[in-house]
Amino acid sequence: MSECLKLHIAQVFKDEVAKEGFSHVSIAKVMKKTGIRRQTFYESFKDKYDLLEYTIRSMMENDIESNIGYLDWEGIIFLVFYGIELNKKFYKSVYESQTEVDVVGEISRHIAVLLKKIIEEEGLAYDQKAHDFVDTFCLGLTYTMIDNLFRPQPLEYDVIASKVDNALHFTLNI
């Protein structure tokens, strides 16, 4: 299956989850909406959870890895927070409706790519201490994003992104 077709399936899946909730979305429903046969789906994805993992991964790659080299890291962080806010119904549903896919871990792994790049660009050694910092910071950052989705009055994405930028500037002395 082509990457374009997989992305199309992921988009329909994301939209359906945001509208109906993760537990109410079936592969049959997604295939009907895309006009694709079930067999075509199973050529690329094992099940609904595999599709969920792919969907989150492709969204994060689009916001983070695809922009490294084009945007400064501050801009990428704002983009990530904007993407989470834009897709908050999707993220809320998959976070609270299932445990098979580690939503926080998946997001955190992509943010770690950006932080590692920042550390290397600043000429700092990416040693065990840096690795531990990146792992811990990314998990904390991701939990902060997810927590904000469930607040009665969530902070705007740019407010949280600014706090993250400030924390990184302070911590890395940049």
Short mmCIF file of N, CA and C in Angstrom, two decimals, residues 36-121:
data_model
loop_
_atom_site.label_atom_id
_atom_site.label_comp_id
_atom_site.label_asym_id
_atom_site.label_seq_id
_atom_site.Cartn_x
_atom_site.Cartn_y
_atom_site.Cartn_z
N ILE A 36 -12.21 1.78 0.74
CA ILE A 36 -11.14 0.80 0.56
C ILE A 36 -11.60 -0.55 1.12
N ARG A 37 -11.19 -1.61 0.46
CA ARG A 37 -11.54 -2.96 0.93
C ARG A 37 -10.80 -3.28 2.23
N ARG A 38 -11.42 -4.09 3.06
CA ARG A 38 -10.79 -4.51 4.32
C ARG A 38 -9.46 -5.21 4.06
N GLN A 39 -9.40 -6.01 3.02
CA GLN A 39 -8.17 -6.73 2.71
C GLN A 39 -7.02 -5.76 2.46
N THR A 40 -7.31 -4.65 1.80
CA THR A 40 -6.29 -3.63 1.54
C THR A 40 -5.79 -3.06 2.86
N PHE A 41 -6.70 -2.83 3.79
CA PHE A 41 -6.32 -2.34 5.12
C PHE A 41 -5.34 -3.31 5.78
N TYR A 42 -5.70 -4.58 5.80
CA TYR A 42 -4.91 -5.58 6.51
C TYR A 42 -3.58 -5.90 5.83
N GLU A 43 -3.37 -5.40 4.64
CA GLU A 43 -2.07 -5.53 4.00
C GLU A 43 -1.04 -4.61 4.67
N SER A 44 -1.50 -3.54 5.31
CA SER A 44 -0.59 -2.59 5.93
C SER A 44 -0.72 -2.48 7.45
N PHE A 45 -1.87 -2.79 7.98
CA PHE A 45 -2.10 -2.65 9.42
C PHE A 45 -2.62 -3.95 10.00
N LYS A 46 -2.16 -4.28 11.20
CA LYS A 46 -2.61 -5.50 11.87
C LYS A 46 -4.03 -5.34 12.39
N ASP A 47 -4.30 -4.15 12.97
CA ASP A 47 -5.58 -3.92 13.61
C ASP A 47 -5.75 -2.42 13.88
N LYS A 48 -6.78 -2.10 14.61
CA LYS A 48 -7.11 -0.72 14.95
C LYS A 48 -5.98 -0.06 15.76
N TYR A 49 -5.32 -0.82 16.61
CA TYR A 49 -4.26 -0.28 17.45
C TYR A 49 -2.99 0.01 16.64
N ASP A 50 -2.74 -0.83 15.68
CA ASP A 50 -1.62 -0.59 14.77
C ASP A 50 -1.87 0.70 13.97
N LEU A 51 -3.10 0.88 13.54
CA LEU A 51 -3.48 2.11 12.83
C LEU A 51 -3.36 3.31 13.75
N LEU A 52 -3.74 3.17 15.00
CA LEU A 52 -3.61 4.26 15.96
C LEU A 52 -2.15 4.67 16.13
N GLU A 53 -1.29 3.68 16.32
CA GLU A 53 0.13 3.95 16.46
C GLU A 53 0.69 4.65 15.22
N TYR A 54 0.31 4.16 14.05
CA TYR A 54 0.76 4.78 12.80
C TYR A 54 0.24 6.22 12.69
N THR A 55 -1.00 6.45 13.07
CA THR A 55 -1.61 7.78 12.98
C THR A 55 -0.86 8.78 13.85
N ILE A 56 -0.61 8.41 15.10
CA ILE A 56 0.12 9.31 16.00
C ILE A 56 1.53 9.54 15.48
N ARG A 57 2.19 8.46 15.07
CA ARG A 57 3.56 8.57 14.55
C ARG A 57 3.62 9.50 13.34
N SER A 58 2.69 9.34 12.41
CA SER A 58 2.73 10.19 11.21
C SER A 58 2.42 11.65 11.54
N MET A 59 1.52 11.88 12.51
CA MET A 59 1.23 13.26 12.91
C MET A 59 2.45 13.91 13.55
N MET A 60 3.13 13.17 14.41
CA MET A 60 4.32 13.71 15.08
C MET A 60 5.48 13.90 14.08
N GLU A 61 5.66 12.96 13.18
CA GLU A 61 6.70 13.12 12.17
C GLU A 61 6.43 14.34 11.30
N ASN A 62 5.17 14.56 10.98
CA ASN A 62 4.80 15.72 10.17
C ASN A 62 5.11 17.02 10.91
N ASP A 63 4.84 17.06 12.21
CA ASP A 63 5.07 18.28 12.98
C ASP A 63 6.53 18.47 13.37
N ILE A 64 7.24 17.39 13.64
CA ILE A 64 8.60 17.51 14.19
C ILE A 64 9.66 17.20 13.14
N GLU A 65 9.83 15.93 12.83
CA GLU A 65 10.95 15.53 11.96
C GLU A 65 10.92 16.22 10.60
N SER A 66 9.74 16.40 10.03
CA SER A 66 9.63 17.04 8.71
C SER A 66 10.04 18.51 8.73
N ASN A 67 10.03 19.12 9.91
CA ASN A 67 10.34 20.54 9.99
C ASN A 67 11.74 20.84 10.50
N ILE A 68 12.45 19.82 10.95
CA ILE A 68 13.84 20.04 11.37
C ILE A 68 14.63 20.42 10.12
N GLY A 69 15.33 21.51 10.22
CA GLY A 69 16.08 22.01 9.07
C GLY A 69 15.32 23.12 8.33
N TYR A 70 14.03 23.26 8.63
CA TYR A 70 13.21 24.30 7.99
C TYR A 70 12.74 25.35 8.99
N LEU A 71 12.42 24.91 10.19
CA LEU A 71 11.97 25.83 11.24
C LEU A 71 12.96 25.77 12.39
N ASP A 72 13.04 26.86 13.17
CA ASP A 72 13.85 26.79 14.38
C ASP A 72 13.10 25.93 15.41
N TRP A 73 13.82 25.47 16.42
CA TRP A 73 13.20 24.54 17.36
C TRP A 73 12.05 25.15 18.12
N GLU A 74 12.12 26.45 18.39
CA GLU A 74 11.01 27.11 19.07
C GLU A 74 9.74 27.04 18.22
N GLY A 75 9.90 27.24 16.92
CA GLY A 75 8.75 27.15 16.00
C GLY A 75 8.17 25.74 15.95
N ILE A 76 9.05 24.75 16.02
CA ILE A 76 8.58 23.36 15.99
C ILE A 76 7.81 23.04 17.26
N ILE A 77 8.29 23.52 18.40
CA ILE A 77 7.56 23.29 19.65
C ILE A 77 6.18 23.92 19.59
N PHE A 78 6.09 25.14 19.07
CA PHE A 78 4.78 25.78 18.92
C PHE A 78 3.89 24.95 18.00
N LEU A 79 4.47 24.43 16.94
CA LEU A 79 3.71 23.61 15.99
C LEU A 79 3.19 22.33 16.64
N VAL A 80 4.00 21.70 17.47
CA VAL A 80 3.57 20.48 18.16
C VAL A 80 2.39 20.79 19.09
N PHE A 81 2.51 21.84 19.88
CA PHE A 81 1.42 22.20 20.78
C PHE A 81 0.17 22.60 20.01
N TYR A 82 0.34 23.27 18.90
CA TYR A 82 -0.80 23.64 18.07
C TYR A 82 -1.47 22.37 17.52
N GLY A 83 -0.67 21.42 17.06
CA GLY A 83 -1.21 20.17 16.53
C GLY A 83 -1.98 19.39 17.59
N ILE A 84 -1.47 19.37 18.81
CA ILE A 84 -2.17 18.68 19.89
C ILE A 84 -3.49 19.37 20.17
N GLU A 85 -3.47 20.70 20.23
CA GLU A 85 -4.72 21.44 20.49
C GLU A 85 -5.71 21.25 19.34
N LEU A 86 -5.22 21.31 18.13
CA LEU A 86 -6.07 21.15 16.95
C LEU A 86 -6.75 19.78 16.94
N ASN A 87 -6.07 18.78 17.44
CA ASN A 87 -6.57 17.40 17.43
C ASN A 87 -6.92 16.92 18.84
N LYS A 88 -7.34 17.84 19.70
CA LYS A 88 -7.56 17.49 21.11
C LYS A 88 -8.64 16.43 21.31
N LYS A 89 -9.69 16.43 20.52
CA LYS A 89 -10.72 15.40 20.68
C LYS A 89 -10.15 14.02 20.37
N PHE A 90 -9.34 13.94 19.34
CA PHE A 90 -8.68 12.68 18.99
C PHE A 90 -7.78 12.21 20.14
N TYR A 91 -6.89 13.08 20.60
CA TYR A 91 -5.94 12.70 21.63
C TYR A 91 -6.63 12.35 22.95
N LYS A 92 -7.63 13.13 23.32
CA LYS A 92 -8.35 12.83 24.56
C LYS A 92 -8.99 11.45 24.47
N SER A 93 -9.61 11.16 23.35
CA SER A 93 -10.30 9.88 23.19
C SER A 93 -9.33 8.71 23.25
N VAL A 94 -8.23 8.79 22.53
CA VAL A 94 -7.31 7.65 22.51
C VAL A 94 -6.56 7.51 23.83
N TYR A 95 -6.38 8.61 24.54
CA TYR A 95 -5.68 8.54 25.82
C TYR A 95 -6.56 7.89 26.89
N GLU A 96 -7.85 8.22 26.90
CA GLU A 96 -8.70 7.69 27.95
C GLU A 96 -9.44 6.41 27.58
N SER A 97 -9.44 6.02 26.32
CA SER A 97 -10.25 4.87 25.88
C SER A 97 -9.48 3.58 25.67
N GLN A 98 -8.16 3.62 25.71
CA GLN A 98 -7.41 2.41 25.42
C GLN A 98 -6.05 2.47 26.12
N THR A 99 -5.46 1.29 26.30
CA THR A 99 -4.13 1.22 26.91
C THR A 99 -3.15 0.43 26.06
N GLU A 100 -3.61 -0.08 24.94
CA GLU A 100 -2.75 -0.91 24.09
C GLU A 100 -1.63 -0.12 23.43
N VAL A 101 -1.89 1.14 23.10
CA VAL A 101 -0.88 2.00 22.49
C VAL A 101 -0.48 3.06 23.51
N ASP A 102 0.81 3.19 23.74
CA ASP A 102 1.35 4.18 24.68
C ASP A 102 1.39 5.54 23.98
N VAL A 103 0.30 6.28 24.12
CA VAL A 103 0.17 7.58 23.45
C VAL A 103 1.27 8.52 23.92
N VAL A 104 1.47 8.61 25.23
CA VAL A 104 2.49 9.50 25.78
C VAL A 104 3.88 9.10 25.28
N GLY A 105 4.17 7.83 25.32
CA GLY A 105 5.48 7.35 24.86
C GLY A 105 5.73 7.65 23.39
N GLU A 106 4.70 7.46 22.58
CA GLU A 106 4.85 7.72 21.13
C GLU A 106 5.13 9.20 20.86
N ILE A 107 4.39 10.08 21.50
CA ILE A 107 4.62 11.52 21.32
C ILE A 107 5.99 11.89 21.86
N SER A 108 6.32 11.38 23.04
CA SER A 108 7.58 11.69 23.70
C SER A 108 8.78 11.30 22.86
N ARG A 109 8.72 10.16 22.20
CA ARG A 109 9.84 9.70 21.35
C ARG A 109 10.14 10.70 20.23
N HIS A 110 9.12 11.32 19.68
CA HIS A 110 9.34 12.28 18.60
C HIS A 110 9.87 13.61 19.13
N ILE A 111 9.40 14.03 20.28
CA ILE A 111 9.93 15.25 20.88
C ILE A 111 11.40 15.05 21.25
N ALA A 112 11.75 13.82 21.64
CA ALA A 112 13.14 13.51 21.98
C ALA A 112 14.07 13.71 20.78
N VAL A 113 13.58 13.42 19.59
CA VAL A 113 14.38 13.64 18.38
C VAL A 113 14.74 15.12 18.27
N LEU A 114 13.76 15.98 18.54
CA LEU A 114 13.99 17.43 18.48
C LEU A 114 14.97 17.87 19.57
N LEU A 115 14.77 17.40 20.79
CA LEU A 115 15.67 17.80 21.88
C LEU A 115 17.10 17.34 21.65
N LYS A 116 17.26 16.14 21.14
CA LYS A 116 18.60 15.65 20.83
C LYS A 116 19.25 16.57 19.79
N LYS A 117 18.49 16.97 18.80
CA LYS A 117 18.99 17.88 17.75
C LYS A 117 19.39 19.23 18.36
N ILE A 118 18.58 19.75 19.28
CA ILE A 118 18.90 21.03 19.94
C ILE A 118 20.22 20.91 20.69
N ILE A 119 20.36 19.84 21.45
CA ILE A 119 21.58 19.63 22.24
C ILE A 119 22.81 19.56 21.32
N GLU A 120 22.69 18.82 20.24
CA GLU A 120 23.81 18.68 19.31
C GLU A 120 24.12 20.01 18.62
N GLU A 121 23.09 20.76 18.23
CA GLU A 121 23.30 22.06 17.58
C GLU A 121 23.98 23.05 18.51
#
